[in-house]
Amino acid sequence: MGLSQSRAVVNDPSKLATKVTTAVGNSGPWKGFDYVIVGGGTAGCVLAARLSENRDSTVLLVEAGRRSTLVDLPTGIPLGFSNIFRTARDWNLHTSKQKHLKERETYWPRGKILSGTSATNALIYHRCPPEDFDEWVTLGAKGWSYSDPKQYFAKSEAYCSNPKWHPEINAAEYGSADGPWKIRHPSETAPINEAIIQTCQNLGMRHIHDMNAGSSSLGVSRFMGSMDARGRRSSKATAYLTDNVLARPNLTVAVDTMPHGGRPRAVGIEVSTGPDSPRFRVSAAREVILCGGAIGTPQVLLLSGVGPADELVELDIPVVKELPAVGRNLVDHVSSGPLAFRAKPGSTYSYITNPISGLFAMFKWLIFGRGPLSSMGWSSAAFVRSMDQTVPYYAQGECVVPVNDRTSGPDVPDLELIWFPLTVFDDAFPKPPPGTSGLTLAAVALRPESTGSITLRSASVWDKPVIDPNYLSTESDMNILVCGARLLMRIARTEPLASKLALKPHATDLTSPWWPGDADPDWVSDDEICDLLRRSALPAWHPVSSARMGVNPEDSVVDPELHVHGISGLRVVEASDFPAQLSGHPCAVVVAIAEKAADMIKQDSIM
Ligand SMILES: Cc1cc2nc3c(=O)[nH]c(=O)nc-3n(C[C@H](O)[C@H](O)[C@H](O)COP(=O)(O)OP(=O)(O)OC[C@H]3O[C@@H](n4cnc5c(N)ncnc54)[C@H](O)[C@@H]3O)c2cc1C
């Protein structure tokens, strides 16, 4: 049964593991637990809470980051999610130089905190189209068709109705109000949001009342967010690792702690708190479960000698199990990057960049849980198909650039258009003065052909791995974003949105921060848009498939029960499992995977 010894969050490995005293290591016995979970992020928190429900099982959760404290207040503010970027709570990663993005190394935030990226993401709650999961089954993920995750979506949710949108939602689609993870429509959105939704409808898109109901994936819709009725983020730590759960004597949470690697039959892990700190070993009587995310998990597998043999040999890492797909098949959504549109004052949230208005907004959020800070920012989106001739990408209506249909079904999108009621500028453009009223629009390619990899920089866990998503490496991927950028320009010039913006006649200064907004879609050339995209495109930060599920060990890493091929006692549970990219936002699906995995693991323990 292992060791049942702690009721708290600890950051001292000596309290839970056995110190490694010689270079070759102790032969044992090590301190131990039944389950050792590596990575206290989105999936890891769910698993720790669910597996420790069985008081006869001992569970250790090992997280490299910290537990959130008062200093981490921004993680609770829905609109403030980007304040955590580039801080100590962020892994602060960058891609390698992207050949097709003018050699840019693009920034990649990932949460380094108990809760993982669920504490730093944009809170969009999206179950994604059912067809995506049915496609997973055809790729070998038996048992993962939509009906399987659907029951786990419901199990994870605490749906909290918002009277404003309640008539549009069938509450029976959602879990009971006392589930762990709070989801609801935000109390507030910027006034410009409604104008954009109406504009999309005027351009022929249908209005989807509830995109999580599983019946419709094409059209324009408001998002639900992972937040409570007080306008605070519901992260995986606040939802699943409550004080009651943390008080369980059979659950130990180790923060500020990193594993160095595992053993042939995953018998445990080696941990430490820094490159020069002592190492400790802790055994897992039943299983080691990797939840380090689509970057962290391939890194841990490779460091443990599980991966492509040639890569391991080059770094003198002994090959424990050759699995060529570890770290390969990485797919991320790629976006146009933030495209800025000048807005007339009053309909966006630009005013909160003024320090006094910002302070007022903060008080409103702290005291009432209301105001702009309680809104999600990216609070609505339109989902379309790039090959759909009824969507007015070009003046004549037809899509003239060739695109490959990689969608999971005829009613599933490959393009998302999304907006934020403030101007967000990236390094590609000079920034206008603070307080300038503006709106940000972005297009996201949902089913890219471009695939990349996670590889090791060195044999040390303390060195960041090399992330190469290989963005926009195919003509079709680029063309899909060209369609998206064109459609955004057309939306901006269509009523009722057009009257709320302050656009210029067709502008030609491609270096202006406002050029994307001032470019008229009927005048701009595809070459100009391509050039813009190569300068402005950014990750959408939804990496998946780097340890993907399947039946063939040559091109997948885990089987449909999420066991690593050929290694007993080792599973991977998180976004890297996805057999293919989703046509939407992944966080709810990661939670559903973790909920289902918890049931599978519990079931195995009684057999
Ligand atoms: C800025 C941003 C906005 C996003 N917005 C949305 C959104 O609105 N909606 C949505 O659905 N999705 C969104 N996503 C994506 C979504 O949040 C992630 O796909 C999801 O949270 C990934 O969950 P995970 O469990 O796979 O990984 P994570 O939640 O990242 O968990 C991995 C955990 O493992 C830890 N870890 C990693 N390596 C180690 C190691 N070696 N040792 C110990 N611990 C380790 C990390 O610190 C982290 O806590 C967003 C992502 C980003 C970056």
XYZ file of C-alpha atoms and ligand atoms in Angstrom:
660
model
C 0.000 0.000 0.000
C 2.956 2.311 0.297
C 3.481 5.135 2.672
C 0.626 7.173 4.086
C 2.403 10.026 5.719
C 1.490 13.550 4.793
C -1.507 15.801 4.750
C 0.048 18.875 3.262
C 1.703 20.336 0.229
C 5.427 19.771 0.736
C 8.539 21.051 -0.997
C 11.108 18.900 0.776
C 11.717 15.594 -1.044
C 13.333 14.076 2.071
C 9.835 13.944 3.595
C 8.530 11.656 0.905
C 11.445 9.949 -0.825
C 14.682 8.111 -0.093
C 17.936 10.009 -0.576
C 20.236 8.661 -3.270
C 23.497 8.053 -1.445
C 25.827 6.592 -4.113
C 26.469 7.353 -7.753
C 24.950 4.014 -8.793
C 22.010 4.558 -6.484
C 20.460 2.690 -3.627
C 19.045 -0.673 -4.391
C 16.145 0.038 -2.053
C 13.793 -0.216 -0.447
C 12.676 3.327 -1.277
C 9.869 5.194 0.338
C 6.851 4.604 -1.790
C 3.288 5.275 -2.843
C 0.809 3.273 -4.867
C 0.563 5.937 -7.536
C 3.141 8.550 -8.450
C 1.785 11.296 -10.717
C 4.351 13.507 -12.457
C 2.979 16.989 -13.238
C 0.354 18.733 -11.118
C -1.282 20.483 -14.046
C -4.674 20.207 -15.690
C -4.731 16.415 -15.863
C -2.508 15.754 -12.829
C -4.774 17.589 -10.355
C -7.827 15.663 -11.591
C -6.044 12.327 -11.240
C -4.640 13.108 -7.789
C -8.096 13.997 -6.497
C -9.863 11.031 -8.088
C -7.283 8.351 -7.248
C -7.051 9.490 -3.617
C -10.834 9.046 -3.249
C -9.923 5.428 -2.516
C -8.507 5.792 0.992
C -6.664 2.463 0.644
C -4.460 3.856 -2.121
C -1.619 6.256 -1.486
C -0.986 8.953 -4.077
C 1.970 11.269 -4.646
C 1.612 14.243 -6.997
C 4.950 15.786 -8.063
C 4.806 19.302 -9.527
C 7.746 21.387 -10.730
C 6.003 24.690 -9.952
C 4.533 26.083 -6.751
C 1.164 26.197 -5.139
C -0.606 29.451 -5.850
C -0.314 32.140 -3.152
C -1.684 35.673 -2.771
C 1.028 36.905 -5.149
C -0.652 34.826 -7.818
C -3.882 36.814 -7.647
C -3.723 37.513 -11.410
C -4.334 33.816 -12.068
C -7.786 34.267 -10.513
C -8.734 37.259 -12.670
C -10.263 36.040 -15.914
C -9.141 39.006 -18.022
C -5.724 39.047 -16.315
C -4.492 35.673 -17.523
C -1.600 37.080 -19.541
C -0.139 38.805 -16.441
C 1.399 35.472 -15.515
C 3.319 35.294 -18.794
C 7.106 35.442 -18.451
C 6.935 35.272 -14.629
C 8.259 32.584 -12.276
C 4.889 30.786 -12.649
C 5.543 30.271 -16.344
C 7.929 27.847 -18.043
C 8.772 30.745 -20.348
C 9.423 28.561 -23.357
C 10.169 29.526 -26.943
C 10.005 27.555 -30.114
C 13.106 27.004 -32.165
C 13.553 29.416 -35.084
C 10.531 28.881 -37.307
C 11.659 28.597 -40.907
C 8.275 29.650 -42.315
C 7.773 32.542 -39.858
C 10.803 34.539 -40.951
C 13.051 32.621 -38.515
C 11.199 33.935 -35.470
C 11.470 32.094 -32.124
C 7.927 32.425 -30.861
C 7.061 32.635 -27.172
C 5.215 29.661 -25.614
C 3.702 30.147 -22.148
C 2.937 27.021 -20.069
C 1.807 27.181 -16.456
C 4.526 26.218 -13.950
C 2.268 26.127 -10.943
C -0.032 23.652 -9.235
C -2.926 23.626 -11.780
C -0.568 23.919 -14.736
C -1.775 25.730 -17.805
C -5.341 25.640 -16.492
C -4.237 28.432 -14.111
C -2.911 30.616 -16.887
C -5.139 29.924 -19.880
C -7.930 32.012 -21.395
C -10.692 30.031 -19.585
C -12.604 29.039 -22.719
C -14.712 25.984 -21.966
C -15.237 23.952 -25.145
C -16.128 20.300 -25.457
C -15.182 20.357 -29.168
C -17.087 18.697 -32.041
C -18.212 15.069 -31.513
C -16.779 14.126 -34.934
C -13.256 14.774 -33.618
C -13.595 11.946 -31.118
C -15.112 9.594 -33.663
C -12.040 10.295 -35.785
C -9.857 9.300 -32.827
C -11.478 5.867 -32.910
C -10.614 5.431 -36.587
C -7.012 6.274 -35.641
C -6.926 3.385 -33.169
C -8.215 5.008 -29.968
C -10.826 2.372 -29.204
C -13.181 3.479 -26.440
C -12.826 7.210 -27.085
C -15.809 7.974 -29.335
C -17.780 11.054 -28.264
C -20.133 9.201 -25.892
C -17.123 8.191 -23.738
C -15.673 11.617 -22.969
C -19.199 13.058 -22.885
C -20.033 11.316 -19.627
C -16.770 12.598 -18.194
C -17.430 16.157 -19.310
C -20.598 15.951 -17.242
C -18.794 14.352 -14.303
C -16.221 17.148 -14.159
C -18.617 20.071 -14.524
C -20.446 22.242 -12.031
C -22.624 24.186 -14.451
C -23.716 27.488 -13.033
C -26.365 29.231 -15.083
C -26.102 32.892 -15.987
C -29.618 34.390 -16.041
C -28.662 36.529 -19.037
C -28.076 33.530 -21.323
C -29.987 30.877 -19.427
C -32.930 30.542 -21.871
C -30.452 29.636 -24.613
C -28.905 26.766 -22.672
C -30.281 23.326 -21.933
C -28.897 22.773 -18.427
C -29.573 19.028 -18.746
C -26.584 18.875 -21.138
C -24.299 19.692 -18.220
C -23.195 17.986 -15.038
C -24.737 18.552 -11.642
C -24.270 21.925 -9.967
C -22.034 20.333 -7.323
C -19.425 18.838 -9.683
C -15.867 20.066 -9.125
C -15.165 22.358 -12.095
C -17.227 25.534 -12.285
C -18.310 26.645 -15.729
C -20.633 29.439 -16.798
C -21.052 32.339 -19.151
C -19.231 35.394 -17.797
C -21.436 38.095 -16.288
C -19.980 40.697 -18.563
C -18.590 41.081 -22.032
C -17.533 44.262 -23.816
C -20.353 45.925 -25.792
C -18.443 45.429 -29.048
C -18.839 41.672 -28.646
C -22.540 41.751 -29.480
C -21.845 43.888 -32.556
C -19.370 41.306 -33.869
C -21.774 38.431 -33.260
C -24.476 40.283 -35.177
C -22.016 41.126 -37.974
C -21.083 37.464 -38.386
C -24.773 36.623 -38.662
C -25.200 39.366 -41.255
C -22.451 37.654 -43.253
C -24.450 34.413 -43.282
C -23.111 32.566 -40.228
C -25.659 30.958 -38.012
C -25.888 31.711 -34.319
C -25.097 28.705 -32.120
C -26.819 29.028 -28.746
C -24.651 26.429 -27.090
C -21.604 25.074 -28.858
C -21.128 22.398 -26.176
C -24.474 20.747 -26.853
C -22.878 18.527 -29.507
C -25.325 19.364 -32.269
C -23.676 22.195 -34.141
C -20.091 23.247 -34.687
C -20.339 25.812 -37.493
C -21.425 29.367 -36.768
C -20.888 32.098 -34.218
C -21.293 31.588 -30.495
C -20.529 32.911 -27.036
C -18.100 30.837 -24.971
C -18.663 29.528 -21.505
C -15.695 29.993 -19.216
C -14.194 28.006 -16.375
C -15.216 30.476 -13.685
C -17.465 30.749 -10.671
C -20.398 33.045 -9.970
C -17.999 35.489 -8.245
C -16.144 36.002 -11.513
C -13.065 34.049 -10.388
C -11.170 31.466 -12.438
C -11.971 27.852 -11.595
C -8.571 26.204 -12.141
C -7.844 22.506 -11.649
C -6.268 23.154 -8.244
C -9.195 25.258 -7.002
C -11.700 22.783 -8.473
C -10.109 19.439 -7.596
C -7.427 20.042 -4.944
C -9.693 21.710 -2.422
C -8.684 21.957 1.247
C -10.795 18.861 1.959
C -9.015 16.870 -0.721
C -5.588 18.092 0.400
C -6.437 17.008 3.953
C -6.694 13.357 2.868
C -3.987 11.375 4.684
C -3.352 9.235 1.607
C -2.525 12.188 -0.707
C 0.848 13.953 -0.799
C 1.531 16.880 -3.087
C 5.189 17.747 -3.676
C 5.750 21.153 -5.255
C 8.975 22.741 -6.559
C 10.101 19.218 -7.367
C 11.229 17.675 -10.659
C 11.721 14.033 -11.633
C 15.016 13.025 -13.247
C 13.768 9.844 -14.844
C 12.169 6.476 -14.273
C 13.133 2.810 -14.329
C 12.551 -0.004 -16.901
C 9.287 -1.264 -15.420
C 8.211 2.061 -14.107
C 8.922 1.255 -10.480
C 9.266 4.857 -9.392
C 10.960 8.149 -10.081
C 13.991 10.105 -8.977
C 13.347 13.693 -7.882
C 15.172 16.804 -6.754
C 14.485 20.504 -6.305
C 17.398 21.845 -8.364
C 20.283 20.789 -10.617
C 22.741 20.696 -7.714
C 20.354 19.514 -4.994
C 20.442 15.978 -3.608
C 18.421 13.368 -5.449
C 15.721 11.246 -3.885
C 13.891 8.163 -5.048
C 10.308 7.268 -4.531
C 8.672 4.060 -5.668
C 5.253 3.479 -7.187
C 3.800 0.137 -6.137
C 1.175 0.290 -8.851
C 1.811 2.965 -11.437
C 3.716 6.046 -12.480
C 1.413 8.433 -14.348
C 2.957 11.177 -16.468
C 0.916 14.401 -16.613
C 3.657 16.876 -17.513
C 1.867 18.215 -20.589
C 2.684 17.939 -24.293
C 6.194 19.315 -23.745
C 7.077 18.103 -20.239
C 6.013 14.498 -20.724
C 8.009 13.694 -23.888
C 10.996 15.285 -22.167
C 10.632 13.020 -19.111
C 10.128 9.939 -21.308
C 13.216 10.718 -23.380
C 15.324 11.368 -20.284
C 14.139 7.999 -18.949
C 15.425 6.251 -22.074
C 12.052 5.880 -23.790
C 12.004 7.292 -27.312
C 13.742 7.244 -30.702
C 16.951 5.231 -30.178
C 19.160 7.420 -32.387
C 18.243 10.568 -30.455
C 18.900 8.872 -27.102
C 22.220 7.349 -28.163
C 23.449 10.724 -29.384
C 22.998 12.094 -25.852
C 24.418 8.979 -24.139
C 21.055 8.135 -22.606
C 20.713 4.343 -22.214
C 17.818 3.089 -24.357
C 15.264 1.443 -22.083
C 12.544 1.115 -24.687
C 12.746 2.227 -28.290
C 9.576 4.171 -29.165
C 10.104 6.299 -32.291
C 6.958 8.409 -31.792
C 7.967 9.985 -28.466
C 8.143 13.737 -29.041
C 7.164 13.367 -32.718
C 3.801 14.201 -34.341
C 3.556 17.455 -32.368
C 0.649 19.532 -33.691
C -0.348 22.978 -32.498
C -3.062 25.329 -33.643
C -1.467 28.290 -35.391
C -3.001 31.743 -35.381
C -2.672 34.817 -37.559
C -1.393 36.545 -34.436
C -3.240 39.536 -33.033
C -4.534 41.795 -35.822
C -5.303 45.282 -34.498
C -8.286 47.393 -35.531
C -8.757 51.004 -34.366
C -12.047 51.372 -32.479
C -14.134 54.377 -31.492
C -14.028 54.896 -27.720
C -16.742 53.331 -25.594
C -17.357 49.834 -26.906
C -14.093 48.096 -25.984
C -12.242 47.619 -22.701
C -9.301 49.766 -23.837
C -10.078 52.247 -21.042
C -8.769 49.852 -18.385
C -5.211 50.380 -19.608
C -5.499 53.815 -17.956
C -4.104 53.317 -14.393
C -7.056 54.980 -12.584
C -9.705 53.131 -14.584
C -7.679 49.954 -14.134
C -7.685 50.399 -10.349
C -11.423 51.001 -10.379
C -11.899 47.816 -12.432
C -9.779 45.896 -9.922
C -11.912 47.083 -6.980
C -15.073 46.152 -8.843
C -13.753 42.644 -9.427
C -12.453 42.196 -5.856
C -15.637 43.443 -4.170
C -18.422 42.364 -6.511
C -16.789 39.819 -8.838
C -18.014 42.018 -11.688
C -16.738 44.426 -14.289
C -14.345 44.024 -17.218
C -11.840 41.925 -15.255
C -14.494 39.230 -14.748
C -14.961 38.926 -18.487
C -12.966 36.358 -20.414
C -11.480 38.575 -23.098
C -11.772 35.986 -25.844
C -15.458 35.537 -25.041
C -16.960 34.524 -28.405
C -15.860 33.082 -31.714
C -16.993 32.083 -35.176
C -16.190 28.644 -36.584
C -16.134 28.219 -40.372
C -14.769 25.964 -43.118
C -12.102 27.466 -45.355
C -13.407 25.524 -48.361
C -17.003 26.704 -47.841
C -17.962 28.690 -50.953
C -20.814 30.418 -49.109
C -18.407 32.235 -46.785
C -17.373 35.602 -48.313
C -13.589 35.324 -48.082
C -13.201 36.953 -51.498
C -15.326 39.617 -53.160
C -16.871 37.139 -55.574
C -17.632 34.785 -52.712
C -15.552 31.833 -53.818
C -12.403 30.692 -52.099
C -9.680 30.996 -54.741
C -6.691 29.636 -52.829
C -6.320 25.837 -52.726
C -6.890 24.292 -49.300
C -6.908 20.661 -48.222
C -9.918 19.432 -46.301
C -8.492 17.885 -43.137
C -11.607 18.265 -41.019
C -13.104 15.358 -39.111
C -16.462 15.739 -40.889
C -18.473 17.898 -43.293
C -19.959 20.013 -40.486
C -16.700 20.587 -38.660
C -14.640 23.792 -38.954
C -10.980 24.208 -39.847
C -10.907 27.919 -39.068
C -11.779 29.848 -35.931
C -12.204 33.615 -35.826
C -11.835 35.074 -32.386
C -11.720 38.587 -30.878
C -10.514 40.451 -27.813
C -11.873 43.890 -26.761
C -8.428 45.472 -26.346
C -5.456 45.885 -28.635
C -2.859 43.198 -28.207
C 0.340 43.826 -30.129
C 3.174 41.440 -30.624
C 6.805 42.047 -31.451
C 6.005 42.175 -35.150
C 4.559 45.693 -34.841
C 5.429 48.904 -32.985
C 2.926 49.569 -30.222
C 0.581 52.589 -30.260
C 0.298 54.754 -27.108
C -1.413 53.131 -24.092
C -5.140 53.796 -23.895
C -5.566 53.863 -27.686
C -8.965 52.361 -28.260
C -8.812 49.198 -30.294
C -10.044 45.704 -30.975
C -7.949 42.608 -31.667
C -9.081 39.985 -34.144
C -7.328 36.700 -34.866
C -7.813 33.700 -37.134
C -6.785 30.226 -35.958
C -6.088 27.254 -38.242
C -7.670 24.349 -36.383
C -6.497 21.351 -38.386
C -3.000 22.134 -39.616
C -1.030 19.705 -41.749
C 2.250 20.992 -40.319
C 3.657 18.693 -37.670
C 6.759 19.182 -35.577
C 8.650 17.719 -32.652
C 9.882 17.970 -29.079
C 13.508 16.872 -28.767
C 16.100 17.048 -26.015
C 18.644 19.844 -25.887
C 20.749 17.848 -23.398
C 20.505 14.909 -21.032
C 19.544 17.215 -18.142
C 15.957 17.731 -17.019
C 16.902 21.309 -16.125
C 17.529 22.258 -19.764
C 14.460 23.261 -21.743
C 13.715 20.907 -24.633
C 13.733 22.044 -28.257
C 10.187 22.850 -29.408
C 9.742 22.866 -33.165
C 6.064 22.991 -34.218
C 7.113 23.697 -37.830
C 4.327 26.249 -38.247
C 2.873 27.071 -41.675
C 5.158 24.655 -43.472
C 2.527 23.738 -46.066
C 0.794 25.853 -48.677
C -2.636 24.705 -47.517
C -2.000 25.766 -43.888
C -0.947 29.205 -45.087
C -3.939 29.490 -47.409
C -6.358 28.651 -44.613
C -4.961 31.536 -42.558
C -5.091 33.807 -45.617
C -8.828 33.034 -45.834
C -9.154 33.725 -42.117
C -7.355 37.092 -42.286
C -9.457 38.136 -45.282
C -12.669 37.239 -43.514
C -11.630 39.238 -40.443
C -11.009 42.275 -42.663
C -14.463 41.826 -44.195
C -16.126 41.461 -40.797
C -14.504 44.749 -39.748
C -16.050 46.494 -42.775
C -19.542 45.066 -42.272
C -22.290 46.551 -40.085
C -22.948 46.832 -37.233
C -19.256 46.408 -36.361
C -18.014 48.839 -39.027
C -19.692 51.796 -37.282
C -17.903 51.009 -34.037
C -14.464 50.960 -35.650
C -12.400 53.865 -36.913
C -10.900 52.317 -40.032
C -9.070 54.214 -42.740
C -9.601 53.776 -46.470
C -7.326 51.056 -47.828
C -3.903 51.663 -46.257
C -0.619 50.753 -47.921
C 1.909 51.174 -45.080
C 2.532 47.543 -44.253
C 4.699 48.476 -41.253
C 1.904 50.352 -39.434
C 0.518 48.566 -36.353
C -2.948 49.293 -37.742
C -2.334 48.023 -41.254
C -4.218 44.711 -40.821
C -7.260 46.696 -39.707
C -6.980 49.314 -42.406
C -6.414 46.870 -45.251
C -9.507 46.518 -47.407
C -10.100 42.822 -48.239
C -11.182 43.743 -51.761
C -7.901 45.560 -52.440
C -5.316 43.622 -50.515
C -3.399 40.886 -52.358
C -2.831 37.355 -51.108
C 0.922 38.011 -51.220
C 0.550 40.984 -48.871
C -1.470 38.856 -46.434
C 1.073 36.016 -46.640
C 3.859 38.437 -45.818
C 1.879 39.791 -42.874
C 1.219 36.272 -41.594
C 4.841 35.233 -41.789
C 5.619 38.276 -39.604
C 2.654 38.049 -37.254
C 1.552 34.387 -36.962
C 1.761 32.976 -33.472
C 1.152 29.698 -31.662
C -2.346 29.251 -30.280
C -0.645 27.211 -27.518
C -2.696 24.055 -27.894
C 0.108 21.507 -28.430
C -1.038 17.883 -28.699
C -0.047 14.405 -29.942
C 3.608 14.346 -28.813
C 2.929 10.997 -27.041
C -0.131 10.091 -29.023
C -2.566 7.258 -28.543
C -2.763 4.395 -31.036
C -2.212 0.697 -31.507
C 1.043 0.676 -33.448
C 4.205 1.327 -31.353
C 5.924 2.564 -34.521
C 3.728 5.665 -34.749
C 2.129 6.034 -31.316
C 3.304 6.076 -27.699
C 0.349 4.959 -25.594
C -2.401 2.395 -26.157
C -6.112 3.224 -25.741
C -5.811 2.549 -21.967
C -3.024 5.154 -22.010
C -0.267 2.653 -21.060
C 3.084 3.419 -22.638
C 3.656 0.664 -25.224
C 5.839 -2.112 -23.884
C 6.384 -0.711 -20.377
C 4.250 -1.892 -17.532
C 3.204 0.432 -14.749
C 3.509 3.595 -16.845
C 0.721 5.748 -18.318
C 0.528 9.167 -19.929
C -2.597 11.221 -19.208
C -2.850 14.682 -20.822
C -2.968 16.582 -24.106
C -0.045 14.689 -25.646
C -2.329 11.605 -25.799
C -4.637 13.118 -28.445
C -4.417 10.958 -31.594
C -5.133 14.069 -33.697
C -5.667 17.780 -33.151
C -9.099 18.959 -32.014
C -11.171 21.508 -33.915
C -11.510 23.633 -30.800
C -10.107 24.419 -27.356
C -8.513 21.472 -25.541
C -8.715 22.079 -21.785
C -12.138 20.457 -21.169
C -11.019 17.436 -23.183
C -7.849 17.087 -21.093
C -10.045 17.045 -17.981
C -12.365 14.432 -19.507
C -9.344 12.268 -20.408
C -8.085 12.513 -16.830
C -11.520 11.671 -15.415
C -11.787 8.614 -17.666
C -8.191 7.588 -16.910
C -8.918 7.763 -13.173
C -11.797 5.312 -13.641
C -9.633 2.977 -15.774
C -6.826 3.026 -13.197
C -9.222 2.365 -10.307
C -10.787 -0.483 -12.284
C -7.370 -2.043 -12.966
C -6.484 -1.873 -9.276
C -9.341 -4.196 -8.313
C -8.629 -6.787 -11.006
C -1.997 31.197 -22.843
C -2.853 29.968 -23.033
C -4.218 30.102 -23.153
C -5.001 28.965 -23.325
N -6.348 29.111 -23.349
C -7.142 28.027 -23.391
C -8.548 28.169 -23.286
O -9.069 29.275 -23.122
N -9.312 27.036 -23.356
C -8.767 25.804 -23.536
O -9.523 24.830 -23.639
N -7.421 25.647 -23.610
C -6.598 26.711 -23.506
N -5.241 26.560 -23.514
C -4.690 25.197 -23.584
C -4.940 24.378 -22.314
O -4.884 25.170 -21.159
C -3.939 23.228 -22.251
O -4.056 22.460 -23.438
C -4.157 22.305 -21.078
O -4.246 23.028 -19.878
C -3.002 21.302 -21.030
O -3.177 20.448 -19.932
P -2.057 19.367 -19.560
O -2.506 18.646 -18.348
O -1.765 18.553 -20.775
O -0.767 20.249 -19.262
P -0.520 21.377 -18.141
O -1.771 21.908 -17.574
O 0.441 22.353 -18.717
O 0.169 20.553 -16.970
C 1.478 20.115 -16.997
C 2.025 20.257 -15.578
O 3.195 19.478 -15.459
C 4.196 20.247 -14.805
N 5.469 19.715 -15.288
C 5.953 19.755 -16.562
N 7.134 19.106 -16.609
C 7.367 18.656 -15.351
C 8.423 17.936 -14.761
N 9.493 17.534 -15.473
N 8.340 17.657 -13.434
C 7.271 18.038 -12.688
N 6.243 18.744 -13.198
C 6.302 19.026 -14.511
C 3.914 21.676 -15.210
O 4.485 22.602 -14.310
C 2.403 21.699 -15.217
O 1.879 22.026 -13.943
C -4.411 27.672 -23.382
C -3.027 27.544 -23.270
C -2.253 28.674 -23.085
C -0.776 28.516 -22.934
